[in-house]
PDB file of C-alpha atoms in Angstrom:
ATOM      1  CA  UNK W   1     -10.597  -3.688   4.113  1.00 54.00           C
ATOM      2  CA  UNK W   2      -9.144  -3.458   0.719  1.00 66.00           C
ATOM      3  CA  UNK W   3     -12.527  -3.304  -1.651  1.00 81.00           C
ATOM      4  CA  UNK W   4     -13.584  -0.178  -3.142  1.00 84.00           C
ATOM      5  CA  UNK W   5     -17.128  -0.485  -1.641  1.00 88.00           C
ATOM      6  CA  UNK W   6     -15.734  -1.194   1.561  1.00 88.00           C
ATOM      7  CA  UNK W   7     -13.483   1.584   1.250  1.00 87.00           C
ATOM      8  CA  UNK W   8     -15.914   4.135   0.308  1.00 86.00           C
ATOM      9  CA  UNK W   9     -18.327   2.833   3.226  1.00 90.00           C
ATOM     10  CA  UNK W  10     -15.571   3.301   5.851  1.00 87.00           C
ATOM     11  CA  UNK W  11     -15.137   6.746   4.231  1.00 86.00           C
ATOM     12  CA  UNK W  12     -18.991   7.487   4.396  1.00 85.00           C
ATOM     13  CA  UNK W  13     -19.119   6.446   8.333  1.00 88.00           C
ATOM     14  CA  UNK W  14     -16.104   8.646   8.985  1.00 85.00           C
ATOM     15  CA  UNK W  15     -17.553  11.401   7.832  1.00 82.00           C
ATOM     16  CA  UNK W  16     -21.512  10.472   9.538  1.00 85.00           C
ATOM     17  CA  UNK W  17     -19.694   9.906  12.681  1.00 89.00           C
ATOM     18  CA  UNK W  18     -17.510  12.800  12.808  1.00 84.00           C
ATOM     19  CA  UNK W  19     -18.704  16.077  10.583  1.00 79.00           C
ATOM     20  CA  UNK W  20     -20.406  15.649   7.135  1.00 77.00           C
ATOM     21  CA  UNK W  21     -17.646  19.392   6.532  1.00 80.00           C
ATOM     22  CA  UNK W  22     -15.122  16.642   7.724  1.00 78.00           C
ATOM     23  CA  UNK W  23     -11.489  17.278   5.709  1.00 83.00           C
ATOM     24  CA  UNK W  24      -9.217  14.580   6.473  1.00 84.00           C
ATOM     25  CA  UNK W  25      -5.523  15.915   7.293  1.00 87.00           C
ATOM     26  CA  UNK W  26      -3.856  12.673   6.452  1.00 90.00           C
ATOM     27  CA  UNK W  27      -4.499   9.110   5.031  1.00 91.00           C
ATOM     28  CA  UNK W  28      -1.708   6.295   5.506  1.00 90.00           C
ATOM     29  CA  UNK W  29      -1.901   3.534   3.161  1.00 90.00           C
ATOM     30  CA  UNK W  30       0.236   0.698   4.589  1.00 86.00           C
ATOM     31  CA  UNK W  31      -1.054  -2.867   3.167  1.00 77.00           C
ATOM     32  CA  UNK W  32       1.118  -4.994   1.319  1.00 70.00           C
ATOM     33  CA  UNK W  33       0.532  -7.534  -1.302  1.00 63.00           C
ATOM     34  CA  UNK W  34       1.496 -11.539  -0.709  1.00 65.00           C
ATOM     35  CA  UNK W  35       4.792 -12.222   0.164  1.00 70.00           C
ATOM     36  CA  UNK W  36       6.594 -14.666  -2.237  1.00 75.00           C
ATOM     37  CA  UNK W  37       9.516 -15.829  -3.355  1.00 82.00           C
ATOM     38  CA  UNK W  38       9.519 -17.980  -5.928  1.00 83.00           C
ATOM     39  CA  UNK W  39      11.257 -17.204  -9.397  1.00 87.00           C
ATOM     40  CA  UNK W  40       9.843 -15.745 -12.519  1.00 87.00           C
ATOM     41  CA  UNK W  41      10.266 -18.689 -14.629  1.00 89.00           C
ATOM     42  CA  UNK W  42       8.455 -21.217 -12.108  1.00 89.00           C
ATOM     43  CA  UNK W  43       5.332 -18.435 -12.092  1.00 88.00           C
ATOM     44  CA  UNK W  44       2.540 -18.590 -14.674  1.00 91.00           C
ATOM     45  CA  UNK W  45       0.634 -15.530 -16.064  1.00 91.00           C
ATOM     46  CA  UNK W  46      -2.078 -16.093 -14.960  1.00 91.00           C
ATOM     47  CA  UNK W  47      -1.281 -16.743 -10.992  1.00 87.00           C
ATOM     48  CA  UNK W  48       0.848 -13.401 -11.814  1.00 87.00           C
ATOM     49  CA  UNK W  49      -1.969 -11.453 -12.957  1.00 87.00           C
ATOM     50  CA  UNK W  50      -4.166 -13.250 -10.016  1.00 85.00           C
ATOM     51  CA  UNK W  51      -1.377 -12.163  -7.214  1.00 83.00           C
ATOM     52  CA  UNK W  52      -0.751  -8.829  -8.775  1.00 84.00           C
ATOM     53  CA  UNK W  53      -4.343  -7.657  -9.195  1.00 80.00           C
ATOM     54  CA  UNK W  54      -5.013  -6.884  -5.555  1.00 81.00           C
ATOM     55  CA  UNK W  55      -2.118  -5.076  -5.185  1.00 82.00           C
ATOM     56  CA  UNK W  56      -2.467  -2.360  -7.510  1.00 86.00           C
ATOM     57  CA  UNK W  57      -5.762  -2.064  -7.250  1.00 89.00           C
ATOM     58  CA  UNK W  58      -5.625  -1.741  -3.123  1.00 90.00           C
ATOM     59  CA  UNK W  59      -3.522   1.723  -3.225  1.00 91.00           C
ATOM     60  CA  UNK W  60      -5.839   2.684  -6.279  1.00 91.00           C
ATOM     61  CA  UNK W  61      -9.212   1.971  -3.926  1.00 91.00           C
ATOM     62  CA  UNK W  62      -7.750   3.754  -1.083  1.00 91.00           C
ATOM     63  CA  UNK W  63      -6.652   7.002  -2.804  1.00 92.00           C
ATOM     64  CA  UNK W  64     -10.469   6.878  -4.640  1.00 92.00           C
ATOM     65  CA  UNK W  65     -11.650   6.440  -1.098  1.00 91.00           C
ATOM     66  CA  UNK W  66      -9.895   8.937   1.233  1.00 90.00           C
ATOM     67  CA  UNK W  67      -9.386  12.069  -1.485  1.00 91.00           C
ATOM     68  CA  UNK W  68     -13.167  13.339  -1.449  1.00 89.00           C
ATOM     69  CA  UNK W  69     -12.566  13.849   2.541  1.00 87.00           C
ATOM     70  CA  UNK W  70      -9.452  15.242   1.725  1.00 88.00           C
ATOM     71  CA  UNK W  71     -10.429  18.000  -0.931  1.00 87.00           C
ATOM     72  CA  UNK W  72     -13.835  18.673   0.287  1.00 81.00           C
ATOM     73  CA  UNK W  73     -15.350  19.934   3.422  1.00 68.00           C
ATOM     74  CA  UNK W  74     -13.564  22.940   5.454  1.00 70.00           C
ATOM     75  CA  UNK W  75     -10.078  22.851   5.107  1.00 76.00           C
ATOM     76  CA  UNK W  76      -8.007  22.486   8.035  1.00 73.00           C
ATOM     77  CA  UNK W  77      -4.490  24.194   9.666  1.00 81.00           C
ATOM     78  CA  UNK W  78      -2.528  21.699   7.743  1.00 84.00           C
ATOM     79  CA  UNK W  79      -2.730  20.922   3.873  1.00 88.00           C
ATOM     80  CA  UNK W  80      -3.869  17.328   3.456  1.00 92.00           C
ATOM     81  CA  UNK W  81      -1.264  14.692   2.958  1.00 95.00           C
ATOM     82  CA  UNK W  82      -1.273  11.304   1.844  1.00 95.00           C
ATOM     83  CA  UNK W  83       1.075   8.392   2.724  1.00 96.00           C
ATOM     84  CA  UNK W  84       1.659   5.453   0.736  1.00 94.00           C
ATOM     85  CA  UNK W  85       4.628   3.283   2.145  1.00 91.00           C
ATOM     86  CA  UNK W  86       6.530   0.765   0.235  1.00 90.00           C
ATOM     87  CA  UNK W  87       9.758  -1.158   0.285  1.00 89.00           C
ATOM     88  CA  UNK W  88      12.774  -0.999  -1.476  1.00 91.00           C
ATOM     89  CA  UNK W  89      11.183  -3.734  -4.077  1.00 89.00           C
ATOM     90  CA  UNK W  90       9.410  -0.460  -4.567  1.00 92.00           C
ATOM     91  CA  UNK W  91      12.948   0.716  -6.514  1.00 93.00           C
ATOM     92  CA  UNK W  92      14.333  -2.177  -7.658  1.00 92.00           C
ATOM     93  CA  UNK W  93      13.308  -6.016  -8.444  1.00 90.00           C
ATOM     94  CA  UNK W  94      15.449  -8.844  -6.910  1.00 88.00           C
ATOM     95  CA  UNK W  95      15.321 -12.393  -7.684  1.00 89.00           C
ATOM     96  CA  UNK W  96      12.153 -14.518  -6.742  1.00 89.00           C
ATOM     97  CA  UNK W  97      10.346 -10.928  -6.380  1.00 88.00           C
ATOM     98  CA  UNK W  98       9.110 -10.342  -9.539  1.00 89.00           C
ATOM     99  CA  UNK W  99       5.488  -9.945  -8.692  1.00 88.00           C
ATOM    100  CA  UNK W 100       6.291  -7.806  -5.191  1.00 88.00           C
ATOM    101  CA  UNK W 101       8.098  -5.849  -6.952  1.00 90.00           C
ATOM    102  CA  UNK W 102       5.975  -5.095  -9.544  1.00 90.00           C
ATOM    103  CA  UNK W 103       3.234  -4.443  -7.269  1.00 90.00           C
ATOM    104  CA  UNK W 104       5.463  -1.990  -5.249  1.00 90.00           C
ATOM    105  CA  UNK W 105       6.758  -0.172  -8.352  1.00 93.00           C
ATOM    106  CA  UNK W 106       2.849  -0.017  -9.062  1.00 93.00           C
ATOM    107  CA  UNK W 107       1.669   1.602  -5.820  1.00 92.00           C
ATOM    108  CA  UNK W 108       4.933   3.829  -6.279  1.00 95.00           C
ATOM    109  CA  UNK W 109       3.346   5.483  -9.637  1.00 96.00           C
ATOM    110  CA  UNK W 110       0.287   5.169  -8.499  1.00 95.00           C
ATOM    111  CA  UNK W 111       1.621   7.897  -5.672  1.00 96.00           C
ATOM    112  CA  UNK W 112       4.138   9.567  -7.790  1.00 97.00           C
ATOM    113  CA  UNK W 113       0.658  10.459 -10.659  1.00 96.00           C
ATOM    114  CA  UNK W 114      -1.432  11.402  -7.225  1.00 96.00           C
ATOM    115  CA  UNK W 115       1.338  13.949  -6.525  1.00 96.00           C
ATOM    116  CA  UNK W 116       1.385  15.550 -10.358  1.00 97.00           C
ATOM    117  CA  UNK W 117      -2.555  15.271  -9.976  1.00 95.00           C
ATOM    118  CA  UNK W 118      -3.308  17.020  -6.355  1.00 93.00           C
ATOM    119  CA  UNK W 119      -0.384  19.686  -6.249  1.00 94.00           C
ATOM    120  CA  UNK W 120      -2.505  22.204  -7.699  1.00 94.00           C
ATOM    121  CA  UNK W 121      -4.968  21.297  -5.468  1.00 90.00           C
ATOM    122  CA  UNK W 122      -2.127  21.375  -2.027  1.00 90.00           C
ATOM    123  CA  UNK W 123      -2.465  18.182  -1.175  1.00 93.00           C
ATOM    124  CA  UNK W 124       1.010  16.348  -0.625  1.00 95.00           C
ATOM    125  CA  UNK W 125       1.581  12.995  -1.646  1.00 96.00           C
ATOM    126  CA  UNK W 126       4.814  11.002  -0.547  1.00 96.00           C
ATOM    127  CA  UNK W 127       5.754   7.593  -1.212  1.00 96.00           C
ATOM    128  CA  UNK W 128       8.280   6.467   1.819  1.00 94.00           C
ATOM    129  CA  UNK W 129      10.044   3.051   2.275  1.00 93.00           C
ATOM    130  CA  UNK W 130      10.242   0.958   5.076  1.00 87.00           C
ATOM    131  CA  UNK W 131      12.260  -1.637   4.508  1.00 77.00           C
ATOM    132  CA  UNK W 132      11.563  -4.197   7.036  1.00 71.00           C
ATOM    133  CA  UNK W 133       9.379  -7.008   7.667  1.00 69.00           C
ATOM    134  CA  UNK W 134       6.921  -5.852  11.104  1.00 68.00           C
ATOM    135  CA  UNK W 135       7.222  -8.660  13.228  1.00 71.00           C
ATOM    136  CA  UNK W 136       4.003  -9.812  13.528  1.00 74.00           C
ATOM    137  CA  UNK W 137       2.745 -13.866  14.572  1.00 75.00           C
ATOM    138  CA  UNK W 138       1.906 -13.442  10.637  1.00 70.00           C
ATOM    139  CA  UNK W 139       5.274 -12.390   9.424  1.00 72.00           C
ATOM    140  CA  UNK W 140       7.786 -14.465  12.375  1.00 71.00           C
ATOM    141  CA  UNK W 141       8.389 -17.027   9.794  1.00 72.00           C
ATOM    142  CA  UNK W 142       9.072 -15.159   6.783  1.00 68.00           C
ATOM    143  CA  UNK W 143      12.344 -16.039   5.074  1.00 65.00           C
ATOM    144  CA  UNK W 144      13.351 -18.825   7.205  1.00 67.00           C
ATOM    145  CA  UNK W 145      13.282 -21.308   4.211  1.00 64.00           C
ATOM    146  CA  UNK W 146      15.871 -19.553   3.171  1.00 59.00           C
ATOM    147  CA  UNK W 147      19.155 -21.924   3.868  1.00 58.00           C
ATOM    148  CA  UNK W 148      21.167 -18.336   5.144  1.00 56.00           C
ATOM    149  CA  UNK W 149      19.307 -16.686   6.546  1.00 51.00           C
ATOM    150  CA  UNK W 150      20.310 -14.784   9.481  1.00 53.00           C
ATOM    151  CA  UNK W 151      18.058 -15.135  11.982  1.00 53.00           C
ATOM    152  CA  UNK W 152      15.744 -17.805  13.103  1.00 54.00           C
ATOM    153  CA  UNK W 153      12.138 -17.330  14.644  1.00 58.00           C
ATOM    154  CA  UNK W 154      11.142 -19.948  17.547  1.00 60.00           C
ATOM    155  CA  UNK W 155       8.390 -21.928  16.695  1.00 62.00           C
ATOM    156  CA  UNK W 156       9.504 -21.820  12.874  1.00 66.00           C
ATOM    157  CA  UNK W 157      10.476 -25.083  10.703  1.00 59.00           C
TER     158      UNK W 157
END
């Protein structure tokens, strides 16, 4: 559920279902692009622009999406907030990472111009990393074509 129209629909039944005065407290963005590792040099432009793509424009839908619920409607006991989480890629690239970690740094400005943006408004924007894989039956096998690394997932090659 990543889509703009999508987006905006889930937004529209939120507010049907719940109050059309409905202001959102908080929205938690926590999607991530493709996980690769694969270096910079193997990588052509155009399956970087293809892989990158998504990933700035998810964080971009979202915010489009959840601020009219957020700076509309009657306002609540709490000032809105939004939540974008990244990693540390979101900081600083590392080898084989190029396009994660341009799509975190991406998200990252994406939340630090949000912030600039809505202060006046008194909604608070914060970017926070979590740097950690969830271990998930999509994620158990992450990294373990890597020849050291540390731990190894049963049912993994």
């Amino acid at each position: 559920m990543t889509s703009a129209s999508s987006l905006s629909s889930t937004m529209e039944h939120i507010k049907t279902k719940f109050s059309p005065n409905l202001m959102v407290a908080a929205a938690t963005y926590n999607a991530t692009s493709k996980f690769v590792i694969n270096p910079l040099s193997e990588r052509s432009p155009k399956v970087f622009i293809r892989d990158l793509g998504p990933s700035i424009r998810r964080p971009f839908n979202f915010a489009q999406a959840a601020l009219p619920l957020m700076l509309s409607g009657d306002k609540g006991r709490y000032p809105p907030t939004v939540i974008f989480t990244g990693a540390m890629a979101s900081l600083k690239g590392n080898s084989g990472l190029s396009t994660f970690s341009t799509s975190k740094f991406g998200a990252r400005a994406i939340a630090q111009s949000l912030t600039r943006e809505l202060g006046p408004y008194g909604v608070h924007v914060s970017h926070i990393i979590i740097d950690r894989i969830t271990n998930t039956e999509k994620t158990k096998c992450y990294g373990q074509e890597i020849p050291d690394a540390k731990t190894r997932s049963a049912g993994c090659k």
